[in-house]
Amino acid sequence: MYDGHGGYDWVTYPLVLGHEVTGSVVAVGEGEVPQQRMVINPYKSCGSCEFCLAGESNRCDFDDYKYIKTPTEALRYGFREAGGMAEYMVVDKKNLIPIQDTVTDEVAAISEALAVSYTAVAKIENFEKKSILIVGPGPIGLGVAAILVGAGNERVMMLGTAVDENRLQLAKDIGVSKTYQNAGDIPHEQFKGFDAIIDCSGHPSIPNAALRLLKRGGELILVGINPASFSVPMDQIVRGEISIKGSYGITQANYEAILLLAADARYPFQKLIAQTVPFKDCLQGFESALNKATGKVVIKM
């Protein structure tokens, strides 16, 4: 959004950015809320549609069917309403989630992005036991890696490109078993195929490549967003019984789940923090993120 990326042309500017937010409650309009550290769920769903009733608030369009799947209407704070890059932020108390004391401010600040990663991972049944390739070592892909490694999965690999050398090294530091800069580098001898591939890159070449790398019955989870079209051979999907799923945003349950994991020392989320910058240097932080910082950049107000 800072860079004017085409994928955010639905956002109305000017806008106070900030949808990954942690802070402390200092005043309440009505009712009672503990004055403690909280994170903010940026989704303000209607609460009454079929998706909300099923706990799938990331699919809520306020019961307005969309032929073209635009960003869900429930996505509000930092997108359609003022976000957290301000001294104070007004939030519906239903969107507050308390943080345990063992979770650092930095990890809490990136927990919404981690919840995006967790939403993708959770689509794979028994993910802690399966061989999984993560494509794209950006913040979401690295979050996926940290979740899988923390869960005890020892068969996690990551695919990036030549410009991702530092990020791939971070993936190794997190505990990923192998990293590759090219899909052609994945050994073919004694290769049994992956149970699942989680694509966080959004590159349109990945679905076709995934069909060759997945074993029969494998799953492709698409997380990266790209308006470009892609084509895949239908016979390979049918004969291989390959499943392709999209994964978008977060749910309340997944956000609460990732915060519990963040309090568990087995999950190396702290390693995902590339740097913390004061608000006065936030433009420097944005530029660092745009230039592929090795991990997440956190702005401290």
mmCIF file of C-alpha atoms in Angstrom:
data_model
loop_
_atom_site.group_PDB
_atom_site.id
_atom_site.type_symbol
_atom_site.label_atom_id
_atom_site.label_comp_id
_atom_site.label_asym_id
_atom_site.label_seq_id
_atom_site.Cartn_x
_atom_site.Cartn_y
_atom_site.Cartn_z
ATOM 1 C CA MET A 1 0.000 0.000 0.000
ATOM 2 C CA TYR A 2 2.885 2.359 0.789
ATOM 3 C CA ASP A 3 4.391 1.646 -2.632
ATOM 4 C CA GLY A 4 1.104 1.957 -4.550
ATOM 5 C CA HIS A 5 1.125 -1.718 -5.568
ATOM 6 C CA GLY A 6 -1.632 -2.562 -8.058
ATOM 7 C CA GLY A 7 -3.001 -5.269 -5.778
ATOM 8 C CA TYR A 8 -4.181 -2.527 -3.418
ATOM 9 C CA ASP A 9 -5.953 -0.279 -5.908
ATOM 10 C CA TRP A 10 -9.169 -0.882 -3.928
ATOM 11 C CA VAL A 11 -7.773 1.048 -0.943
ATOM 12 C CA THR A 12 -8.955 4.659 -0.665
ATOM 13 C CA TYR A 13 -6.214 7.153 0.140
ATOM 14 C CA PRO A 14 -5.387 9.087 2.251
ATOM 15 C CA LEU A 15 -5.377 6.371 4.898
ATOM 16 C CA VAL A 16 -3.687 5.727 8.231
ATOM 17 C CA LEU A 17 -1.907 2.444 7.535
ATOM 18 C CA GLY A 18 -1.289 -0.348 10.021
ATOM 19 C CA HIS A 19 -3.237 -3.624 10.103
ATOM 20 C CA GLU A 20 -0.612 -5.584 12.075
ATOM 21 C CA VAL A 21 -0.917 -3.841 15.413
ATOM 22 C CA THR A 22 -0.143 -4.405 19.055
ATOM 23 C CA GLY A 23 -0.650 -1.947 21.880
ATOM 24 C CA SER A 24 -2.240 -1.411 25.272
ATOM 25 C CA VAL A 25 -5.810 -0.402 26.099
ATOM 26 C CA VAL A 26 -5.833 3.031 27.723
ATOM 27 C CA ALA A 27 -9.554 3.944 27.662
ATOM 28 C CA VAL A 28 -12.881 2.213 27.060
ATOM 29 C CA GLY A 29 -16.051 3.847 25.717
ATOM 30 C CA GLU A 30 -18.393 1.452 27.488
ATOM 31 C CA GLY A 31 -18.171 -1.885 29.247
ATOM 32 C CA GLU A 32 -14.932 -3.283 30.601
ATOM 33 C CA VAL A 33 -11.741 -4.297 28.829
ATOM 34 C CA PRO A 34 -8.517 -5.263 30.632
ATOM 35 C CA GLN A 35 -5.969 -2.498 30.310
ATOM 36 C CA GLN A 36 -3.252 -4.802 29.025
ATOM 37 C CA ARG A 37 -1.372 -5.548 25.831
ATOM 38 C CA MET A 38 -3.604 -6.544 22.940
ATOM 39 C CA VAL A 39 -3.410 -7.305 19.257
ATOM 40 C CA ILE A 40 -6.077 -6.230 16.781
ATOM 41 C CA ASN A 41 -7.978 -8.462 14.393
ATOM 42 C CA PRO A 42 -8.353 -6.221 11.314
ATOM 43 C CA TYR A 43 -11.537 -8.041 10.196
ATOM 44 C CA LYS A 44 -14.842 -6.473 11.281
ATOM 45 C CA SER A 45 -17.300 -9.069 10.008
ATOM 46 C CA CYS A 46 -21.094 -8.880 9.980
ATOM 47 C CA GLY A 47 -21.467 -11.749 12.439
ATOM 48 C CA SER A 48 -24.628 -13.134 10.863
ATOM 49 C CA CYS A 49 -23.820 -14.501 7.372
ATOM 50 C CA GLU A 50 -23.126 -18.195 6.706
ATOM 51 C CA PHE A 51 -19.380 -17.624 6.843
ATOM 52 C CA CYS A 52 -19.402 -15.717 10.119
ATOM 53 C CA LEU A 53 -21.627 -18.358 11.704
ATOM 54 C CA ALA A 54 -19.073 -20.985 10.599
ATOM 55 C CA GLY A 55 -16.158 -18.985 12.056
ATOM 56 C CA GLU A 56 -14.883 -18.030 8.584
ATOM 57 C CA SER A 57 -14.906 -14.257 9.006
ATOM 58 C CA ASN A 58 -12.172 -13.907 6.359
ATOM 59 C CA ARG A 59 -14.866 -14.795 3.784
ATOM 60 C CA CYS A 60 -17.461 -12.290 5.006
ATOM 61 C CA ASP A 61 -18.880 -9.867 2.403
ATOM 62 C CA PHE A 62 -21.800 -8.775 4.592
ATOM 63 C CA ASP A 63 -23.980 -11.304 2.761
ATOM 64 C CA ASP A 64 -23.351 -9.605 -0.612
ATOM 65 C CA TYR A 65 -22.397 -12.246 -3.189
ATOM 66 C CA LYS A 66 -19.368 -11.323 -5.329
ATOM 67 C CA TYR A 67 -19.045 -12.721 -8.860
ATOM 68 C CA ILE A 68 -15.534 -11.269 -8.871
ATOM 69 C CA LYS A 69 -13.748 -12.179 -5.639
ATOM 70 C CA THR A 70 -12.541 -8.820 -4.364
ATOM 71 C CA PRO A 71 -10.923 -8.299 -0.939
ATOM 72 C CA THR A 72 -13.616 -9.202 1.584
ATOM 73 C CA GLU A 73 -15.711 -6.340 2.922
ATOM 74 C CA ALA A 74 -14.877 -7.442 6.474
ATOM 75 C CA LEU A 75 -11.244 -6.372 6.044
ATOM 76 C CA ARG A 76 -11.293 -2.964 7.729
ATOM 77 C CA TYR A 77 -8.554 -1.645 10.031
ATOM 78 C CA GLY A 78 -5.593 -0.351 8.043
ATOM 79 C CA PHE A 79 -7.459 -0.933 4.761
ATOM 80 C CA ARG A 80 -10.858 0.761 4.844
ATOM 81 C CA GLU A 81 -10.619 2.378 8.288
ATOM 82 C CA ALA A 82 -7.743 4.083 10.101
ATOM 83 C CA GLY A 83 -5.061 1.647 11.200
ATOM 84 C CA GLY A 84 -2.426 1.571 13.903
ATOM 85 C CA MET A 85 0.257 3.967 12.649
ATOM 86 C CA ALA A 86 -0.923 6.680 14.997
ATOM 87 C CA GLU A 87 -0.454 7.618 18.634
ATOM 88 C CA TYR A 88 -3.935 6.338 19.442
ATOM 89 C CA MET A 89 -6.325 4.012 17.615
ATOM 90 C CA VAL A 90 -10.032 3.472 18.209
ATOM 91 C CA VAL A 91 -11.022 -0.205 17.925
ATOM 92 C CA ASP A 92 -14.184 -2.216 18.466
ATOM 93 C CA LYS A 93 -13.527 -4.219 21.630
ATOM 94 C CA LYS A 94 -14.656 -7.377 19.820
ATOM 95 C CA ASN A 95 -11.513 -7.025 17.697
ATOM 96 C CA LEU A 96 -9.133 -7.100 20.642
ATOM 97 C CA ILE A 97 -7.203 -10.256 21.555
ATOM 98 C CA PRO A 98 -5.074 -10.308 24.741
ATOM 99 C CA ILE A 99 -1.408 -11.317 24.599
ATOM 100 C CA GLN A 100 0.397 -13.505 27.105
ATOM 101 C CA ASP A 101 3.307 -11.913 28.965
ATOM 102 C CA THR A 102 5.789 -14.337 27.399
ATOM 103 C CA VAL A 103 5.065 -12.989 23.903
ATOM 104 C CA THR A 104 7.386 -10.101 23.013
ATOM 105 C CA ASP A 105 6.059 -6.832 21.587
ATOM 106 C CA GLU A 106 7.900 -7.555 18.325
ATOM 107 C CA VAL A 107 6.348 -11.010 17.830
ATOM 108 C CA ALA A 108 2.937 -9.645 18.815
ATOM 109 C CA ALA A 109 3.351 -6.953 16.147
ATOM 110 C CA ILE A 110 3.878 -9.555 13.413
ATOM 111 C CA SER A 111 1.319 -12.026 14.762
ATOM 112 C CA GLU A 112 -1.366 -11.035 12.240
ATOM 113 C CA ALA A 113 1.000 -11.986 9.415
ATOM 114 C CA LEU A 114 1.817 -15.208 11.282
ATOM 115 C CA ALA A 115 -1.913 -15.908 11.463
ATOM 116 C CA VAL A 116 -2.046 -15.596 7.661
ATOM 117 C CA SER A 117 0.697 -18.236 7.508
ATOM 118 C CA TYR A 118 -1.149 -20.423 10.010
ATOM 119 C CA THR A 119 -4.408 -20.196 8.048
ATOM 120 C CA ALA A 120 -2.566 -21.692 5.061
ATOM 121 C CA VAL A 121 -0.785 -24.374 7.080
ATOM 122 C CA ALA A 122 -4.005 -25.425 8.832
ATOM 123 C CA LYS A 123 -5.538 -26.366 5.475
ATOM 124 C CA ILE A 124 -3.182 -29.374 5.405
ATOM 125 C CA GLU A 125 -4.338 -32.222 7.631
ATOM 126 C CA ASN A 126 -1.569 -33.592 9.888
ATOM 127 C CA PHE A 127 0.819 -30.943 8.546
ATOM 128 C CA GLU A 128 3.406 -31.693 11.195
ATOM 129 C CA LYS A 129 3.995 -35.154 9.665
ATOM 130 C CA LYS A 130 4.032 -34.400 5.943
ATOM 131 C CA SER A 131 6.754 -33.469 3.480
ATOM 132 C CA ILE A 132 6.093 -29.858 2.531
ATOM 133 C CA LEU A 133 7.736 -27.445 0.095
ATOM 134 C CA ILE A 134 7.298 -23.718 0.777
ATOM 135 C CA VAL A 135 7.696 -21.466 -2.259
ATOM 136 C CA GLY A 136 8.696 -17.871 -1.565
ATOM 137 C CA PRO A 137 10.861 -16.910 1.465
ATOM 138 C CA GLY A 138 9.067 -13.621 2.130
ATOM 139 C CA PRO A 139 7.476 -12.836 5.517
ATOM 140 C CA ILE A 140 4.486 -15.149 4.976
ATOM 141 C CA GLY A 141 6.611 -18.016 3.656
ATOM 142 C CA LEU A 142 9.089 -17.673 6.523
ATOM 143 C CA GLY A 143 6.141 -17.621 8.919
ATOM 144 C CA VAL A 144 4.918 -20.889 7.405
ATOM 145 C CA ALA A 145 8.399 -22.348 7.903
ATOM 146 C CA ALA A 146 8.545 -21.261 11.548
ATOM 147 C CA ILE A 147 5.131 -22.797 12.241
ATOM 148 C CA LEU A 148 6.011 -26.125 10.628
ATOM 149 C CA VAL A 149 9.411 -26.346 12.300
ATOM 150 C CA GLY A 150 7.940 -25.397 15.663
ATOM 151 C CA ALA A 151 5.356 -28.148 15.258
ATOM 152 C CA GLY A 152 8.187 -30.669 14.920
ATOM 153 C CA ASN A 153 8.075 -31.200 11.153
ATOM 154 C CA GLU A 154 11.541 -32.254 9.983
ATOM 155 C CA ARG A 155 10.597 -32.533 6.286
ATOM 156 C CA VAL A 156 10.206 -28.860 5.397
ATOM 157 C CA MET A 157 11.982 -27.409 2.361
ATOM 158 C CA MET A 158 11.914 -23.942 0.826
ATOM 159 C CA LEU A 159 12.239 -22.708 -2.757
ATOM 160 C CA GLY A 160 13.294 -19.183 -3.617
ATOM 161 C CA THR A 161 15.400 -17.457 -6.276
ATOM 162 C CA ALA A 162 18.972 -16.222 -6.554
ATOM 163 C CA VAL A 163 18.025 -12.857 -5.001
ATOM 164 C CA ASP A 164 16.642 -14.639 -1.933
ATOM 165 C CA GLU A 165 19.992 -15.887 -0.666
ATOM 166 C CA ASN A 166 19.793 -14.090 2.700
ATOM 167 C CA ARG A 167 16.165 -15.049 3.249
ATOM 168 C CA LEU A 168 16.914 -18.680 2.404
ATOM 169 C CA GLN A 169 19.723 -18.590 4.945
ATOM 170 C CA LEU A 170 17.233 -17.344 7.526
ATOM 171 C CA ALA A 171 14.997 -20.283 6.608
ATOM 172 C CA LYS A 172 17.907 -22.621 7.386
ATOM 173 C CA ASP A 173 18.499 -20.806 10.679
ATOM 174 C CA ILE A 174 14.835 -21.341 11.533
ATOM 175 C CA GLY A 175 15.221 -25.068 10.918
ATOM 176 C CA VAL A 176 14.159 -25.763 7.327
ATOM 177 C CA SER A 177 15.897 -28.964 6.216
ATOM 178 C CA LYS A 178 16.828 -27.856 2.674
ATOM 179 C CA THR A 179 16.568 -24.734 0.533
ATOM 180 C CA TYR A 180 16.739 -24.286 -3.235
ATOM 181 C CA GLN A 181 17.173 -21.313 -5.567
ATOM 182 C CA ASN A 182 15.697 -23.135 -8.556
ATOM 183 C CA ALA A 183 13.043 -25.844 -8.871
ATOM 184 C CA GLY A 184 15.409 -27.716 -11.183
ATOM 185 C CA ASP A 185 17.826 -28.105 -8.264
ATOM 186 C CA ILE A 186 15.423 -30.394 -6.403
ATOM 187 C CA PRO A 187 16.945 -33.885 -6.788
ATOM 188 C CA HIS A 188 15.048 -36.328 -8.978
ATOM 189 C CA GLU A 189 16.845 -39.472 -7.871
ATOM 190 C CA GLN A 190 14.930 -41.241 -5.095
ATOM 191 C CA PHE A 191 12.522 -38.289 -5.034
ATOM 192 C CA LYS A 192 9.104 -39.430 -3.792
ATOM 193 C CA GLY A 193 7.237 -36.158 -4.261
ATOM 194 C CA PHE A 194 5.903 -33.680 -1.726
ATOM 195 C CA ASP A 195 2.707 -34.234 0.213
ATOM 196 C CA ALA A 196 1.944 -30.530 -0.055
ATOM 197 C CA ILE A 197 3.291 -27.315 -1.549
ATOM 198 C CA ILE A 198 2.460 -23.927 -0.038
ATOM 199 C CA ASP A 199 3.042 -21.142 -2.554
ATOM 200 C CA CYS A 200 3.609 -17.765 -0.948
ATOM 201 C CA SER A 201 5.208 -16.208 -4.026
ATOM 202 C CA GLY A 202 2.158 -15.761 -6.251
ATOM 203 C CA HIS A 203 4.235 -16.459 -9.343
ATOM 204 C CA PRO A 204 2.008 -17.868 -12.131
ATOM 205 C CA SER A 205 4.600 -20.525 -13.032
ATOM 206 C CA ILE A 206 4.290 -22.286 -9.688
ATOM 207 C CA PRO A 207 0.997 -24.234 -10.147
ATOM 208 C CA ASN A 208 2.372 -26.002 -13.226
ATOM 209 C CA ALA A 209 5.672 -26.773 -11.530
ATOM 210 C CA ALA A 210 3.814 -28.013 -8.460
ATOM 211 C CA LEU A 211 2.016 -30.704 -10.435
ATOM 212 C CA ARG A 212 5.387 -32.263 -11.257
ATOM 213 C CA LEU A 213 6.642 -32.067 -7.669
ATOM 214 C CA LEU A 214 3.544 -33.263 -5.809
ATOM 215 C CA LYS A 215 2.900 -36.938 -5.188
ATOM 216 C CA ARG A 216 -0.492 -38.423 -6.076
ATOM 217 C CA GLY A 217 -3.109 -37.047 -3.733
ATOM 218 C CA GLY A 218 -0.925 -34.020 -3.033
ATOM 219 C CA GLU A 219 -2.167 -30.558 -2.106
ATOM 220 C CA LEU A 220 -1.251 -27.154 -3.523
ATOM 221 C CA ILE A 221 -2.100 -24.230 -1.242
ATOM 222 C CA LEU A 222 -2.007 -20.838 -2.980
ATOM 223 C CA VAL A 223 -1.335 -17.915 -0.635
ATOM 224 C CA GLY A 224 0.525 -15.395 -2.795
ATOM 225 C CA ILE A 225 -1.789 -13.086 -4.735
ATOM 226 C CA ASN A 226 -1.303 -12.294 -8.415
ATOM 227 C CA PRO A 227 -3.985 -11.215 -10.914
ATOM 228 C CA ALA A 228 -2.137 -13.075 -13.692
ATOM 229 C CA SER A 229 -3.775 -16.155 -15.201
ATOM 230 C CA PHE A 230 -2.141 -19.557 -15.266
ATOM 231 C CA SER A 231 -2.983 -22.842 -16.946
ATOM 232 C CA VAL A 232 -2.377 -26.373 -15.758
ATOM 233 C CA PRO A 233 -2.883 -29.697 -17.562
ATOM 234 C CA MET A 234 -6.229 -31.012 -16.429
ATOM 235 C CA ASP A 235 -5.220 -34.655 -16.843
ATOM 236 C CA GLN A 236 -2.437 -34.238 -14.285
ATOM 237 C CA ILE A 237 -4.861 -32.881 -11.693
ATOM 238 C CA VAL A 238 -7.365 -35.674 -12.349
ATOM 239 C CA ARG A 239 -4.938 -38.581 -12.640
ATOM 240 C CA GLY A 240 -2.854 -37.358 -9.747
ATOM 241 C CA GLU A 241 -5.903 -36.501 -7.628
ATOM 242 C CA ILE A 242 -4.246 -33.169 -6.898
ATOM 243 C CA SER A 243 -6.124 -30.625 -4.766
ATOM 244 C CA ILE A 244 -5.658 -26.880 -5.312
ATOM 245 C CA LYS A 245 -6.841 -24.570 -2.525
ATOM 246 C CA GLY A 246 -6.728 -20.831 -2.014
ATOM 247 C CA SER A 247 -5.875 -19.430 1.418
ATOM 248 C CA TYR A 248 -6.768 -15.839 2.245
ATOM 249 C CA GLY A 249 -6.376 -13.767 5.385
ATOM 250 C CA ILE A 250 -7.123 -14.975 8.887
ATOM 251 C CA THR A 251 -9.923 -16.131 11.136
ATOM 252 C CA GLN A 252 -10.410 -15.256 14.782
ATOM 253 C CA ALA A 253 -9.733 -18.860 15.804
ATOM 254 C CA ASN A 254 -6.502 -18.989 13.807
ATOM 255 C CA TYR A 255 -5.346 -15.681 15.266
ATOM 256 C CA GLU A 256 -5.956 -16.930 18.789
ATOM 257 C CA ALA A 257 -4.188 -20.191 17.939
ATOM 258 C CA ILE A 258 -1.054 -18.459 16.642
ATOM 259 C CA LEU A 259 -0.834 -16.324 19.782
ATOM 260 C CA LEU A 260 -0.781 -19.510 21.858
ATOM 261 C CA LEU A 261 2.028 -20.833 19.667
ATOM 262 C CA ALA A 262 3.875 -17.526 20.059
ATOM 263 C CA ALA A 263 4.033 -18.178 23.814
ATOM 264 C CA ASP A 264 5.703 -21.553 23.157
ATOM 265 C CA ALA A 265 9.507 -21.398 22.972
ATOM 266 C CA ARG A 266 9.594 -24.153 20.331
ATOM 267 C CA TYR A 267 8.302 -21.738 17.708
ATOM 268 C CA PRO A 268 11.168 -19.525 16.406
ATOM 269 C CA PHE A 269 9.057 -16.456 15.659
ATOM 270 C CA GLN A 270 11.524 -14.015 17.222
ATOM 271 C CA LYS A 271 14.034 -14.910 14.486
ATOM 272 C CA LEU A 272 11.634 -13.449 11.908
ATOM 273 C CA ILE A 273 12.223 -9.894 13.175
ATOM 274 C CA ALA A 274 14.698 -8.248 10.804
ATOM 275 C CA GLN A 275 14.768 -4.856 12.524
ATOM 276 C CA THR A 276 12.793 -2.498 14.727
ATOM 277 C CA VAL A 277 12.676 1.171 13.762
ATOM 278 C CA PRO A 278 11.188 4.152 15.619
ATOM 279 C CA PHE A 279 8.176 5.855 14.057
ATOM 280 C CA LYS A 280 10.280 8.841 12.975
ATOM 281 C CA ASP A 281 12.247 6.443 10.746
ATOM 282 C CA CYS A 282 9.215 4.560 9.408
ATOM 283 C CA LEU A 283 9.962 5.511 5.780
ATOM 284 C CA GLN A 284 13.362 3.888 6.188
ATOM 285 C CA GLY A 285 11.566 0.827 7.515
ATOM 286 C CA PHE A 286 9.215 0.729 4.534
ATOM 287 C CA GLU A 287 12.107 1.012 2.108
ATOM 288 C CA SER A 288 13.969 -1.749 3.908
ATOM 289 C CA ALA A 289 10.936 -4.028 3.592
ATOM 290 C CA LEU A 290 10.569 -3.184 -0.109
ATOM 291 C CA ASN A 291 14.224 -4.086 -0.636
ATOM 292 C CA LYS A 292 13.701 -7.614 0.686
ATOM 293 C CA ALA A 293 14.711 -7.237 4.301
ATOM 294 C CA THR A 294 15.589 -10.592 5.834
ATOM 295 C CA GLY A 295 12.386 -10.942 7.835
ATOM 296 C CA LYS A 296 9.808 -8.495 9.142
ATOM 297 C CA VAL A 297 10.392 -4.817 9.846
ATOM 298 C CA VAL A 298 8.613 -3.594 12.996
ATOM 299 C CA ILE A 299 7.801 0.074 13.616
ATOM 300 C CA LYS A 300 7.760 1.129 17.268
ATOM 301 C CA MET A 301 5.497 4.034 18.139
#
